[in-house]
Amino acid sequence: MTDHLTLLQMNDSHGYLEPHQELFYTSGPPVYRTAGGYARIAALLEDVRDERPDRVLAFDCGDTIHGTYPAVRSEGEALVPVLNTLAFDAMTAHWEFAYGPEQFQKVAGRLDYPVLADNCYDDATGDPVFPPYTVCETEDLQVGVIGIAATIVDKVMPDSFSKGIHFSLGNAELPGHIAHLRDEEGVDLVVVISHLGFPQEVKLARETDGIDVLLSGHTHNRLFEPTVVNNTVIIQSGCHASFLGRLDLTVENRRVKKFDHELIVVGEEIPPHPEVEEMVEGIVEPHREYLSRVVGETQTGLNRNTVLEATMDNLLLQALIDVTGAEMAFSNGWRYGAPVPPGPVTQNDLWDIIPVNPPVSTTEITGRELKAMMEENLERTFSRDPYQQMGGYVKRCMGVNLYCKIENPAGLRIQEFFAAGKRLDPDAVYHAAFVTGQGVPPKYGKNRENLDLRAIEALERYLSKGPVSAELRGSVTAI
């Protein structure tokens, strides 16, 4: 007997309710084009559901209710009515925990579909905070769906994200859930929705039998072709709701016999869903006047699409040095943040750049600590063991220049290191500005101070001085 199933995937939308600028690669320089918007996502979902009634399941791999001003200001709650209209069948999570586990559980309780995580546990009881799996039924099939949340929430994110809870990798729990779903629940297929990141999920699929499809998240990969590992079909679908993944499966005898895949660009040619467009406008309209205010001009296109250094973060770091007079500055290697083409910079752009709006901080840090901090960060980014990769891209730096061999073992990647214009002195003490504990972790530096100034205000002050440039400087260079 031959059955058919279509899976739709959104991942890492980061609260981008409306269409926005996105960076697209070409045979020449990258170009900026408008993409995304939940109203267009809703239209695509509706079209596929109408095309294949009762044979479609849609999943959200997380990083959904955080990342833009309306999302953060409402602690995720503003997005709930829109998400319920999109009618996903399940989701998992990462930045959802930014508001604290209690608030996320409140938001999750208002969704019409389950949040799944086989690796999130209550500290006090040891019980799962969310169900690890669910069973979805279509016209022809029963599909077991297992969720794995980002394992890094309690390891490299701020402590408030994981108050009262902890996370495992989720791999140890997976075989038992697969066996239960297949043997006890009698499902035809097993789908894993994950926010571990593509390298981790490839390893997970390689070492775990019985996963038919793995929907990947976290690392913002635009996979135009699926990866097949140990008979598991893996897809990931970009970020910022600029893409939607579609996977059409032909199923025979409880196994995927054939698949067709499309990474759909959510472009301006897609008519928006009227009802969802109206809902989005209702969410954004109260903030429209404030967010549309022009605060400056950039002569450099700003984006975070590059792993070692990024123009968007160079703007942020320049602003930190400008307001503090520090010798150097550091911020986390965030992946999210819709690009800003050369030209006007709005208040909305600033909130897209750093929606957490943390205080500007300073510390005194030795050269020896600087090198240890950067070696640690390079290992977390490029570890040979995917399970040890934790975080986004390389920590963003300014006022330093380091040259590294990415292929070297942990702790031995940095070949040369310069700080404040001179070769790094291990015993020297440097004055550094930073934002968040991911910029300079608490174990590094002394005399840490949070200034009475936040990142958005620092950016506003810097941009008010005139047009800015934020070109790549070679702060971190692979050699």
Steps between C-alpha positions, in 0.01 A plus 500: 500500500633843402420806713594866466594766753617859468706656779539878524771660712562846640806551718680795659240760401613713799174692529518653150130564461534726196689489169855631537832517320682170452842423356513273195814357344580533130796420278620850585447710813202410719180699442227626731137414426177521696387164635309337781197597701261274688211601270685349204598194706131459584405523131755235406381268777139544392580436133681172573226385738240572233710318240542187713211491751557287810849407382698797634678551831674829583768547765688788661853421615521794740663841543157641428367731772815711555715725281297809406363795698132390510601146598738604780280781632212254547727218625380289210130536568423726202583220258263241647185584298699505174674171579169337582368613163804346329391179677826311530477143625786536751809707578819492704700785650814702575472882534146439627666455841638857491200622700560236765356148506187609688405758236572259218280236659226763522534577129521132411177438690320744272612330180260261330780251437763344728853612577714183494835446673639161598795670675358772729458409867377659821786539751283426802313193377706371208180484296481613137387861470339434161373178341779328306278388212156502345318295236355682198245334273444567132259334260734207445765504772580526867815704553696499824663838561782547753634842599852593611555852634832685483736335748701822549226688689647415842864489383584825322184711521425738793404321822147643494421295188523173695387594850378179661557279196784320324565345160659182374614450144190292432684225317490249787122534530433468129525120441250426776247745361546363148446145623191602697348684206564217257421202724240633744334783304536323165601809305590475133777762505720674755578870454741691726470877527824633645678819598844354563657630178583331171843353595358352820194364323706328231694322775176422684348342189817305428499337843122454544301245299135542417466873424323542165520880478690753708396864474805701603531844655731747675785540251306690227605263220325551168490141382390497138547122499426261788777307669447127550686343794432146625172497301393826666398788274619833648392848395549850642335812362695821552382761749291814564192332342664576163475133400260211543611140457275253318563125498263272305532138608391178335462236772490123452492243781569763769814627327579800280525361148547830318516871580487834320620818665468874439653786697237765432610863504227704669521779242288801412329310219308295761168671584468542878222330691250784566393391848856448622615823337232683698605325821865591445409861432306508827810382686744739333284813450527630860881502462515613137573869560781425746657218298494685167698797635829543311793514745793518261659377181734215417732497203563129556244225451445346843451126541596204718541241226875453552650272763829669602397866501189690389426854392187521718699423812783731397248785520398387848860465618597839357213652699617325820854633462367846416290532816751337739842599365606136542793353309295211370147364491328160486151367434342162447511339154125524446365362174164676496435855386350595162753676274506878460598619150712814460286805572269609782506314831173494693416440862357165390839404354666563837254272679557235233876528560478453877143432620614405850629859543747410777697755702837611367764342723871546559772289656875482547638187338853366468664391177517146634125504562431643155680213332330238719159658435547498124638146493195386696270678257673358192461150644131558570456613140718250316534197730575177312230337711173662388349435843756741648404783264309750712372834386491702183790633298841611627484761775499845342816701574636847440835645608665161465636303205550129526608248242385142546522151355144373519613141440728494805408323824317675782707766675760510225326689220632854552828558316543872560311749714518879500319731741476879501734510200782295653584134544300360790675531836377215726556707814360829375157615617265627230184708532217323316137587430243228436133405501359191674684222679553341162710798393740456792401203720498570876809286567715743299605849608477700821319815608202420277254786486160544337469860387180701527469470124354230279602373159219671305590841647869442424410427137274807483776726631756361259271526196398857591855619424463445126517224238686193624705227336543155649707306249667169585838566663654158529458491878493120484673350197528132409842422356 
